[in-house]
Amino acid sequence: MSTPATIHLKPGRDKSLRRWHPWVFSGAVARVTGTPNAGDSVTVVGANGVPLGVGAYSPHSQIRVRLWSFDPHQEIDAAFLAGQVERAVARRGAPVGDDPWARRLVHAENDGLPGLIVDRYGDHLVAQVLAAGPERWKEDLADALLAATGCAGLHERSDADVRIKEGLPVRAGHWRGRETPDLVEIRENGVRLLVDVRQGHKTGFYLDQREARATVAALAAGRRVLNCFAYTGGFGLAALRGGAEHVTHLEASAGALALADRHGELNGFDRGRWECVEADAFARLRQWQQEGRRFDLVVLDPPKFIESRQHLPRGCRGYKDINLQALKLLAPGGLLVTFSCSGLLEADLFQKIVADAALDAGRQLQLVDRLGQADDHPVLMSFPEGAYLKGLVCRAD
Ligand code: SAH
């Protein structure tokens, strides 16, 4: 047992906590009294000695403390965490009809559980434990998750790079209950999809784009669609279901693309309505311009280009370039549905980047809709970092 510890903030560094922002950066810490271990609960006090809350200590991270509660007297124990888990689970709607579950159940800070992500696919839970706090309480959290959901099994995908910043080892594999099958079937907006919880990205599927995929389905009828950065085909399958004439999935990962192909068959679409192209998007879009290829709807859902502040300028150039290349492939009257999942890129700047790309492409663009992460990825209003995904639906002249 370590002694209960206190984190004393520097003068003036209590402002964000008073506004219920749940992070204490290392630069805000004046001193630590006691000897907390990673993940231990610590009380955070302002320079004037006023306690501000209780959080989990992360000695190796720039985010030195993540707040569990703004009540400094809150006891952090298995019962408190079980309550947080139950509330998060209760907030999620059920699937449509008999569809298997495909929902994010725990969205980290935004659900009062900093550093913990949990997605539910069918009867299986997939968790990412991304900070020292939830790592310390891992087994209690697993008990609470299985009890709150009645799920058969829990699989861990704590193999994200942020674990390294936290000084935690990367780990992935079976965690609790029944072993999760390699592929779990879900249904989204009427489309059957297989989720590769072991080898897939993140927890296996990008649930955050569910609502945006429904938007694309509604826009796709009769169009030639380019699904750029396709992963396992989500947007393209939505477009096919929405009546697209043809879909081209463009993706660099062969494994993801193989699943996109399989999804076309699983959903019974005519084989001639889609193609899978394994290539680097930046190069292939340029090649297609030279060949004079055109599309009526382009979806651009690239990976996160901006991992940290120092990557901001380079990331912005990446967004500008990919949007420019895509615009050059749009047929007259074509639609561009473009996303950024970089939390550090603000919505206004992203919009400006797309506007600049349009100018360079010599195309007038109308903004017809703004898109964001699905409603099972809520954003705590005091934590704007929770809103990372932004999308623009634009119509070209
Ligand atoms: N739209 C997808 C999610 C896309 S995630 C969905 O709805 O499920 C981003 C994808 O871009 C990943 O699958 C990644 O493998 C792919 N990717 C990353 N860099 C790429 C590149 N240079 N060219 C093509 N694909 C790339």
Tab-separated table of C-alpha atoms and ligand atoms in Angstrom:
chain	number	residue	atom	x	y	z
A	1	MET	CA	0.000	0.000	0.000
A	2	SER	CA	1.270	3.425	-0.867
A	3	THR	CA	0.400	6.485	1.196
A	4	PRO	CA	-2.523	8.541	-0.128
A	5	ALA	CA	-0.930	11.299	-2.132
A	6	THR	CA	-1.720	14.890	-3.022
A	7	ILE	CA	-0.946	16.729	-6.253
A	8	HIS	CA	-0.377	20.433	-5.638
A	9	LEU	CA	-0.963	22.650	-8.655
A	10	LYS	CA	1.010	25.740	-9.591
A	11	PRO	CA	-0.695	29.099	-9.053
A	12	GLY	CA	-3.303	29.806	-11.736
A	13	ARG	CA	-3.303	26.204	-12.970
A	14	ASP	CA	-6.581	25.279	-11.285
A	15	LYS	CA	-8.755	27.023	-13.882
A	16	SER	CA	-9.375	24.069	-16.173
A	17	LEU	CA	-10.268	21.774	-13.286
A	18	ARG	CA	-12.733	24.326	-11.960
A	19	ARG	CA	-14.369	24.124	-15.370
A	20	TRP	CA	-14.526	20.303	-15.009
A	21	HIS	CA	-11.901	19.600	-17.599
A	22	PRO	CA	-10.613	16.189	-16.455
A	23	TRP	CA	-6.869	16.447	-17.192
A	24	VAL	CA	-3.920	17.764	-15.181
A	25	PHE	CA	-0.840	18.249	-17.372
A	26	SER	CA	2.622	17.613	-15.942
A	27	GLY	CA	3.516	21.304	-16.380
A	28	ALA	CA	0.704	22.321	-14.023
A	29	VAL	CA	2.062	20.290	-11.113
A	30	ALA	CA	4.062	22.190	-8.474
A	31	ARG	CA	4.779	19.190	-6.253
A	32	VAL	CA	3.590	15.790	-5.166
A	33	THR	CA	3.287	14.852	-1.533
A	34	GLY	CA	3.333	11.130	-0.832
A	35	THR	CA	4.610	8.433	-3.162
A	36	PRO	CA	1.774	7.419	-5.476
A	37	ASN	CA	2.215	4.508	-7.843
A	38	ALA	CA	0.878	4.523	-11.407
A	39	GLY	CA	-2.898	4.407	-11.336
A	40	ASP	CA	-3.266	5.229	-7.636
A	41	SER	CA	-5.944	7.706	-6.662
A	42	VAL	CA	-4.609	11.143	-5.754
A	43	THR	CA	-6.273	14.296	-4.490
A	44	VAL	CA	-5.621	17.371	-6.620
A	45	VAL	CA	-5.398	20.700	-4.776
A	46	GLY	CA	-5.014	24.233	-6.062
A	47	ALA	CA	-2.113	26.499	-5.075
A	48	ASN	CA	-4.385	27.942	-2.377
A	49	GLY	CA	-4.802	24.462	-0.879
A	50	VAL	CA	-8.431	24.027	-1.982
A	51	PRO	CA	-9.125	20.422	-3.053
A	52	LEU	CA	-10.486	20.197	-6.595
A	53	GLY	CA	-11.077	16.515	-7.176
A	54	VAL	CA	-9.673	13.017	-7.152
A	55	GLY	CA	-8.011	11.296	-10.076
A	56	ALA	CA	-5.650	8.592	-11.269
A	57	TYR	CA	-1.924	9.316	-11.211
A	58	SER	CA	0.078	8.661	-14.399
A	59	PRO	CA	3.766	9.284	-13.575
A	60	HIS	CA	4.986	8.615	-17.143
A	61	SER	CA	2.374	10.595	-19.057
A	62	GLN	CA	2.164	14.276	-19.989
A	63	ILE	CA	-1.371	13.962	-18.657
A	64	ARG	CA	-0.231	13.450	-15.089
A	65	VAL	CA	-3.683	13.027	-13.540
A	66	ARG	CA	-7.025	12.076	-15.089
A	67	LEU	CA	-9.902	13.025	-12.825
A	68	TRP	CA	-12.310	10.325	-11.715
A	69	SER	CA	-14.436	12.837	-9.833
A	70	PHE	CA	-14.604	16.553	-9.080
A	71	ASP	CA	-15.786	15.670	-5.573
A	72	PRO	CA	-12.484	15.458	-3.681
A	73	HIS	CA	-14.129	13.267	-1.047
A	74	GLN	CA	-15.296	10.640	-3.522
A	75	GLU	CA	-13.925	7.226	-2.592
A	76	ILE	CA	-12.523	5.563	-5.721
A	77	ASP	CA	-13.167	1.856	-5.385
A	78	ALA	CA	-14.785	-1.048	-7.228
A	79	ALA	CA	-18.285	0.154	-6.274
A	80	PHE	CA	-17.679	3.665	-7.649
A	81	LEU	CA	-16.326	2.283	-10.918
A	82	ALA	CA	-19.182	-0.213	-11.239
A	83	GLY	CA	-21.577	2.735	-10.909
A	84	GLN	CA	-19.790	4.615	-13.696
A	85	VAL	CA	-19.920	1.538	-15.928
A	86	GLU	CA	-23.616	0.937	-15.220
A	87	ARG	CA	-24.477	4.535	-16.059
A	88	ALA	CA	-22.503	4.444	-19.288
A	89	VAL	CA	-24.153	1.194	-20.374
A	90	ALA	CA	-27.636	2.447	-19.439
A	91	ARG	CA	-27.175	5.535	-21.639
A	92	ARG	CA	-26.834	3.516	-24.842
A	93	GLY	CA	-29.875	2.700	-26.900
A	94	ALA	CA	-30.556	-0.886	-27.848
A	95	PRO	CA	-29.946	-2.139	-31.386
A	96	VAL	CA	-32.680	-1.891	-34.007
A	97	GLY	CA	-35.061	-4.885	-33.955
A	98	ASP	CA	-33.187	-8.167	-33.853
A	99	ASP	CA	-29.889	-6.660	-34.992
A	100	PRO	CA	-26.844	-7.754	-33.008
A	101	TRP	CA	-25.325	-5.063	-30.815
A	102	ALA	CA	-22.848	-2.712	-32.468
A	103	ARG	CA	-22.350	0.180	-30.084
A	104	ARG	CA	-19.678	1.977	-28.112
A	105	LEU	CA	-20.641	1.464	-24.466
A	106	VAL	CA	-17.861	3.419	-22.770
A	107	HIS	CA	-16.377	6.537	-24.378
A	108	ALA	CA	-13.601	7.226	-21.888
A	109	GLU	CA	-13.513	10.725	-20.342
A	110	ASN	CA	-16.898	11.509	-21.874
A	111	ASP	CA	-18.497	8.736	-19.801
A	112	GLY	CA	-16.606	9.503	-16.602
A	113	LEU	CA	-14.126	6.662	-17.183
A	114	PRO	CA	-10.916	8.336	-18.415
A	115	GLY	CA	-8.706	6.087	-20.508
A	116	LEU	CA	-11.276	3.313	-21.005
A	117	ILE	CA	-12.964	2.481	-24.314
A	118	VAL	CA	-15.428	-0.380	-24.579
A	119	ASP	CA	-17.275	-1.435	-27.732
A	120	ARG	CA	-19.960	-4.102	-27.885
A	121	TYR	CA	-20.293	-6.358	-30.920
A	122	GLY	CA	-23.101	-8.883	-30.571
A	123	ASP	CA	-22.538	-10.668	-27.252
A	124	HIS	CA	-18.893	-9.689	-27.035
A	125	LEU	CA	-17.144	-6.744	-25.463
A	126	VAL	CA	-13.858	-5.352	-26.743
A	127	ALA	CA	-11.961	-3.029	-24.413
A	128	GLN	CA	-9.028	-0.672	-24.785
A	129	VAL	CA	-7.377	0.159	-21.480
A	130	LEU	CA	-5.365	3.253	-22.400
A	131	ALA	CA	-4.255	4.889	-19.137
A	132	ALA	CA	-2.785	4.014	-15.758
A	133	GLY	CA	-6.086	4.613	-13.925
A	134	PRO	CA	-8.200	1.964	-15.613
A	135	GLU	CA	-5.125	-0.318	-15.738
A	136	ARG	CA	-4.955	-0.196	-11.928
A	137	TRP	CA	-8.653	-1.169	-11.691
A	138	LYS	CA	-8.707	-3.547	-14.634
A	139	GLU	CA	-10.201	-6.606	-13.027
A	140	ASP	CA	-12.894	-4.648	-11.185
A	141	LEU	CA	-13.809	-2.922	-14.442
A	142	ALA	CA	-14.026	-6.302	-16.204
A	143	ASP	CA	-16.373	-7.604	-13.484
A	144	ALA	CA	-18.527	-4.475	-13.789
A	145	LEU	CA	-18.666	-4.608	-17.602
A	146	LEU	CA	-19.735	-8.245	-17.718
A	147	ALA	CA	-22.290	-7.715	-14.936
A	148	ALA	CA	-23.784	-4.592	-16.534
A	149	THR	CA	-24.144	-6.135	-19.998
A	150	GLY	CA	-24.551	-9.875	-19.441
A	151	CYS	CA	-22.117	-10.361	-22.319
A	152	ALA	CA	-20.500	-13.733	-22.952
A	153	GLY	CA	-16.932	-12.576	-23.325
A	154	LEU	CA	-14.484	-9.721	-23.046
A	155	HIS	CA	-11.524	-9.270	-25.370
A	156	GLU	CA	-8.711	-6.798	-24.776
A	157	ARG	CA	-7.180	-4.576	-27.470
A	158	SER	CA	-4.816	-2.470	-25.394
A	159	ASP	CA	-2.338	-2.436	-28.266
A	160	ALA	CA	-2.612	1.282	-29.062
A	161	ASP	CA	0.460	3.520	-29.187
A	162	VAL	CA	-0.887	5.753	-26.424
A	163	ARG	CA	-0.115	2.929	-23.978
A	164	ILE	CA	3.569	3.563	-24.647
A	165	LYS	CA	3.190	7.255	-23.701
A	166	GLU	CA	1.582	6.027	-20.486
A	167	GLY	CA	4.530	3.727	-19.803
A	168	LEU	CA	2.240	0.696	-20.080
A	169	PRO	CA	3.018	-2.469	-22.076
A	170	VAL	CA	0.873	-3.100	-25.160
A	171	ARG	CA	-1.380	-6.097	-24.762
A	172	ALA	CA	-4.090	-7.806	-26.784
A	173	GLY	CA	-5.965	-11.056	-26.333
A	174	HIS	CA	-8.735	-12.910	-24.595
A	175	TRP	CA	-9.525	-11.336	-21.239
A	176	ARG	CA	-12.655	-12.812	-19.636
A	177	GLY	CA	-15.506	-15.229	-20.234
A	178	ARG	CA	-16.093	-16.984	-23.522
A	179	GLU	CA	-13.375	-16.642	-26.139
A	180	THR	CA	-14.430	-14.135	-28.818
A	181	PRO	CA	-14.611	-15.644	-32.337
A	182	ASP	CA	-12.215	-14.264	-34.955
A	183	LEU	CA	-15.089	-12.552	-36.748
A	184	VAL	CA	-18.219	-11.265	-35.020
A	185	GLU	CA	-21.191	-10.426	-37.235
A	186	ILE	CA	-23.014	-7.135	-36.728
A	187	ARG	CA	-25.617	-5.266	-38.745
A	188	GLU	CA	-25.491	-1.536	-39.366
A	189	ASN	CA	-28.194	0.397	-41.228
A	190	GLY	CA	-29.278	-2.924	-42.760
A	191	VAL	CA	-25.775	-3.949	-43.867
A	192	ARG	CA	-24.171	-7.166	-42.575
A	193	LEU	CA	-20.573	-6.708	-41.455
A	194	LEU	CA	-17.912	-8.934	-39.932
A	195	VAL	CA	-15.789	-7.415	-37.198
A	196	ASP	CA	-12.262	-8.718	-36.842
A	197	VAL	CA	-11.757	-8.089	-33.149
A	198	ARG	CA	-8.287	-9.694	-33.077
A	199	GLN	CA	-6.520	-8.249	-36.118
A	200	GLY	CA	-8.748	-5.283	-37.004
A	201	HIS	CA	-7.952	-1.650	-36.265
A	202	LYS	CA	-8.756	-0.323	-32.777
A	203	THR	CA	-11.493	-2.632	-31.427
A	204	GLY	CA	-12.144	-4.008	-34.919
A	205	PHE	CA	-14.611	-1.549	-36.435
A	206	TYR	CA	-15.153	2.228	-36.721
A	207	LEU	CA	-18.482	2.522	-34.946
A	208	ASP	CA	-18.092	6.313	-34.823
A	209	GLN	CA	-19.064	6.583	-38.520
A	210	ARG	CA	-22.431	4.807	-38.231
A	211	GLU	CA	-24.538	7.939	-38.739
A	212	ALA	CA	-22.272	9.298	-41.477
A	213	ARG	CA	-22.561	5.984	-43.331
A	214	ALA	CA	-26.362	6.326	-43.189
A	215	THR	CA	-25.985	9.816	-44.681
A	216	VAL	CA	-23.858	8.436	-47.508
A	217	ALA	CA	-26.410	5.667	-48.152
A	218	ALA	CA	-29.065	8.358	-48.596
A	219	LEU	CA	-26.908	10.285	-51.106
A	220	ALA	CA	-25.574	7.390	-53.157
A	221	ALA	CA	-28.412	6.353	-55.495
A	222	GLY	CA	-27.251	6.071	-59.090
A	223	ARG	CA	-23.763	7.409	-58.346
A	224	ARG	CA	-20.299	6.060	-59.098
A	225	VAL	CA	-18.745	6.078	-55.630
A	226	LEU	CA	-15.109	6.163	-54.573
A	227	ASN	CA	-14.712	4.863	-51.019
A	228	CYS	CA	-11.236	6.153	-50.281
A	229	PHE	CA	-9.543	4.795	-47.119
A	230	ALA	CA	-12.149	2.045	-47.206
A	231	TYR	CA	-10.946	-0.208	-44.346
A	232	THR	CA	-13.480	-3.116	-44.433
A	233	GLY	CA	-15.798	-1.262	-46.785
A	234	GLY	CA	-18.307	0.416	-44.419
A	235	PHE	CA	-19.097	3.524	-46.473
A	236	GLY	CA	-19.076	1.677	-49.785
A	237	LEU	CA	-21.450	-1.008	-48.531
A	238	ALA	CA	-23.778	1.704	-47.236
A	239	ALA	CA	-23.609	3.300	-50.699
A	240	LEU	CA	-24.394	-0.008	-52.438
A	241	ARG	CA	-27.368	-0.498	-50.162
A	242	GLY	CA	-28.436	3.053	-50.975
A	243	GLY	CA	-28.466	2.214	-54.684
A	244	ALA	CA	-25.031	3.324	-55.879
A	245	GLU	CA	-24.311	2.324	-59.451
A	246	HIS	CA	-20.772	1.215	-58.620
A	247	VAL	CA	-18.363	1.410	-55.677
A	248	THR	CA	-14.566	1.453	-55.748
A	249	HIS	CA	-12.998	0.610	-52.387
A	250	LEU	CA	-9.484	2.077	-52.216
A	251	GLU	CA	-7.398	0.894	-49.269
A	252	ALA	CA	-3.743	0.206	-48.466
A	253	SER	CA	-4.310	-2.763	-46.160
A	254	ALA	CA	-4.809	-6.052	-48.007
A	255	GLY	CA	-6.436	-7.722	-45.004
A	256	ALA	CA	-9.030	-4.992	-44.548
A	257	LEU	CA	-9.742	-4.944	-48.273
A	258	ALA	CA	-10.276	-8.728	-48.354
A	259	LEU	CA	-12.994	-8.261	-45.759
A	260	ALA	CA	-14.538	-5.403	-47.777
A	261	ASP	CA	-14.735	-7.804	-50.724
A	262	ARG	CA	-16.287	-10.540	-48.600
A	263	HIS	CA	-18.837	-8.021	-47.271
A	264	GLY	CA	-20.062	-7.358	-50.818
A	265	GLU	CA	-20.866	-11.040	-51.232
A	266	LEU	CA	-22.269	-11.448	-47.722
A	267	ASN	CA	-24.829	-8.745	-48.521
A	268	GLY	CA	-25.764	-10.261	-51.864
A	269	PHE	CA	-24.777	-7.311	-54.073
A	270	ASP	CA	-24.131	-8.062	-57.741
A	271	ARG	CA	-20.448	-8.848	-58.214
A	272	GLY	CA	-20.108	-6.232	-60.938
A	273	ARG	CA	-21.184	-3.385	-58.651
A	274	TRP	CA	-17.976	-3.090	-56.671
A	275	GLU	CA	-14.217	-3.395	-57.026
A	276	CYS	CA	-11.407	-3.452	-54.488
A	277	VAL	CA	-8.179	-1.587	-55.204
A	278	GLU	CA	-5.158	-2.093	-52.945
A	279	ALA	CA	-3.014	1.017	-53.290
A	280	ASP	CA	-1.695	4.134	-51.630
A	281	ALA	CA	-4.487	6.680	-51.960
A	282	PHE	CA	-2.206	9.692	-52.546
A	283	ALA	CA	-0.547	8.019	-55.536
A	284	ARG	CA	-3.597	6.280	-56.968
A	285	LEU	CA	-5.786	9.395	-56.985
A	286	ARG	CA	-3.104	11.160	-59.045
A	287	GLN	CA	-2.892	8.214	-61.444
A	288	TRP	CA	-6.663	8.200	-61.944
A	289	GLN	CA	-6.618	11.919	-62.755
A	290	GLN	CA	-4.167	11.219	-65.549
A	291	GLU	CA	-6.374	8.415	-66.805
A	292	GLY	CA	-9.379	10.752	-66.768
A	293	ARG	CA	-11.400	8.692	-64.305
A	294	ARG	CA	-14.385	10.385	-62.680
A	295	PHE	CA	-16.623	9.670	-59.695
A	296	ASP	CA	-19.975	11.151	-58.644
A	297	LEU	CA	-19.396	10.740	-54.918
A	298	VAL	CA	-16.072	10.510	-53.117
A	299	VAL	CA	-15.796	9.535	-49.458
A	300	LEU	CA	-12.486	10.509	-47.846
A	301	ASP	CA	-12.024	8.970	-44.402
A	302	PRO	CA	-8.263	9.011	-43.850
A	303	PRO	CA	-6.449	7.860	-40.708
A	304	LYS	CA	-5.484	10.414	-38.084
A	305	PHE	CA	-2.834	12.622	-39.742
A	306	ILE	CA	-2.189	14.695	-36.586
A	307	GLU	CA	-1.033	12.648	-33.608
A	308	SER	CA	0.454	15.547	-31.665
A	309	ARG	CA	0.733	19.321	-31.905
A	310	GLN	CA	4.075	19.214	-33.687
A	311	HIS	CA	2.418	17.243	-36.502
A	312	LEU	CA	-0.193	19.961	-37.085
A	313	PRO	CA	1.408	21.719	-40.086
A	314	ARG	CA	2.330	18.479	-41.844
A	315	GLY	CA	-1.066	16.971	-41.069
A	316	CYS	CA	-2.839	20.019	-42.493
A	317	ARG	CA	-0.829	19.658	-45.702
A	318	GLY	CA	-1.888	16.012	-45.855
A	319	TYR	CA	-5.580	16.919	-45.539
A	320	LYS	CA	-5.209	19.663	-48.121
A	321	ASP	CA	-3.500	17.347	-50.600
A	322	ILE	CA	-5.891	14.419	-50.301
A	323	ASN	CA	-8.926	16.707	-50.627
A	324	LEU	CA	-7.383	18.447	-53.643
A	325	GLN	CA	-6.686	15.122	-55.360
A	326	ALA	CA	-10.211	13.886	-54.630
A	327	LEU	CA	-11.832	17.075	-55.952
A	328	LYS	CA	-9.985	16.660	-59.240
A	329	LEU	CA	-11.739	13.303	-59.707
A	330	LEU	CA	-15.264	14.609	-59.083
A	331	ALA	CA	-17.648	14.682	-62.031
A	332	PRO	CA	-19.751	17.851	-62.454
A	333	GLY	CA	-22.316	18.031	-59.640
A	334	GLY	CA	-20.353	15.421	-57.688
A	335	LEU	CA	-20.341	15.102	-53.918
A	336	LEU	CA	-17.320	15.085	-51.630
A	337	VAL	CA	-17.881	13.592	-48.168
A	338	THR	CA	-14.675	14.339	-46.320
A	339	PHE	CA	-13.579	13.629	-42.754
A	340	SER	CA	-10.877	14.323	-40.243
A	341	CYS	CA	-10.583	12.238	-37.077
A	342	SER	CA	-7.662	14.335	-35.746
A	343	GLY	CA	-8.869	15.817	-32.486
A	344	LEU	CA	-6.151	18.480	-32.670
A	345	LEU	CA	-7.567	19.838	-35.942
A	346	GLU	CA	-10.429	22.179	-35.136
A	347	ALA	CA	-13.585	22.062	-37.234
A	348	ASP	CA	-13.118	25.619	-38.552
A	349	LEU	CA	-9.569	24.952	-39.699
A	350	PHE	CA	-10.612	21.707	-41.364
A	351	GLN	CA	-13.329	23.553	-43.271
A	352	LYS	CA	-10.796	26.181	-44.328
A	353	ILE	CA	-8.432	23.470	-45.582
A	354	VAL	CA	-11.181	21.940	-47.730
A	355	ALA	CA	-12.099	25.421	-49.024
A	356	ASP	CA	-8.438	26.015	-49.971
A	357	ALA	CA	-8.300	22.639	-51.735
A	358	ALA	CA	-11.410	23.605	-53.740
A	359	LEU	CA	-9.786	26.889	-54.742
A	360	ASP	CA	-6.654	25.072	-55.909
A	361	ALA	CA	-8.770	22.549	-57.804
A	362	GLY	CA	-10.661	25.406	-59.464
A	363	ARG	CA	-13.995	24.002	-58.244
A	364	GLN	CA	-16.770	25.938	-56.516
A	365	LEU	CA	-17.960	23.927	-53.520
A	366	GLN	CA	-21.215	24.224	-51.604
A	367	LEU	CA	-21.261	22.957	-48.024
A	368	VAL	CA	-24.510	20.998	-47.706
A	369	ASP	CA	-24.101	19.179	-44.385
A	370	ARG	CA	-21.788	18.777	-41.410
A	371	LEU	CA	-21.261	15.351	-39.883
A	372	GLY	CA	-19.834	14.120	-36.612
A	373	GLN	CA	-19.308	11.035	-34.524
A	374	ALA	CA	-22.313	8.796	-33.839
A	375	ASP	CA	-24.419	9.334	-30.709
A	376	ASP	CA	-22.809	6.449	-28.821
A	377	HIS	CA	-19.611	8.565	-28.867
A	378	PRO	CA	-20.959	11.457	-26.768
A	379	VAL	CA	-18.831	14.484	-25.950
A	380	LEU	CA	-18.586	15.799	-22.410
A	381	MET	CA	-19.216	19.539	-22.795
A	382	SER	CA	-16.363	20.381	-20.420
A	383	PHE	CA	-14.006	18.202	-22.515
A	384	PRO	CA	-13.997	19.511	-26.096
A	385	GLU	CA	-11.219	17.019	-26.940
A	386	GLY	CA	-14.002	14.416	-26.913
A	387	ALA	CA	-15.268	15.767	-30.258
A	388	TYR	CA	-12.580	14.449	-32.590
A	389	LEU	CA	-14.492	13.432	-35.713
A	390	LYS	CA	-15.766	16.025	-38.145
A	391	GLY	CA	-17.133	15.613	-41.626
A	392	LEU	CA	-18.280	17.887	-44.430
A	393	VAL	CA	-20.677	17.026	-47.207
A	394	CYS	CA	-19.851	19.272	-50.191
A	395	ARG	CA	-21.317	19.570	-53.666
A	396	ALA	CA	-19.027	20.587	-56.493
A	397	ASP	CA	-20.078	22.678	-59.465
B	1	SAH	N1	-13.869	4.451	-43.663
B	1	SAH	C1	-13.526	3.307	-42.847
B	1	SAH	C2	-12.466	3.618	-41.815
B	1	SAH	C3	-11.195	4.189	-42.384
B	1	SAH	S1	-9.832	4.163	-41.291
B	1	SAH	C4	-14.787	2.738	-42.223
B	1	SAH	O1	-15.850	3.352	-42.336
B	1	SAH	O2	-14.711	1.676	-41.620
B	1	SAH	C5	-8.534	4.659	-42.362
B	1	SAH	C6	-8.070	3.581	-43.336
B	1	SAH	O3	-7.105	4.173	-44.203
B	1	SAH	C7	-7.398	2.392	-42.705
B	1	SAH	O4	-8.064	1.227	-43.101
B	1	SAH	C8	-5.959	2.398	-43.267
B	1	SAH	O5	-5.456	1.101	-43.533
B	1	SAH	C9	-6.139	3.175	-44.543
B	1	SAH	N2	-4.961	3.895	-45.030
B	1	SAH	C10	-4.022	4.548	-44.315
B	1	SAH	N3	-3.146	5.167	-45.118
B	1	SAH	C11	-3.522	4.900	-46.407
B	1	SAH	C12	-3.036	5.275	-47.682
B	1	SAH	N4	-1.961	6.063	-47.800
B	1	SAH	N5	-3.688	4.840	-48.778
B	1	SAH	C13	-4.780	4.040	-48.653
B	1	SAH	N6	-5.291	3.664	-47.465
B	1	SAH	C14	-4.676	4.074	-46.349
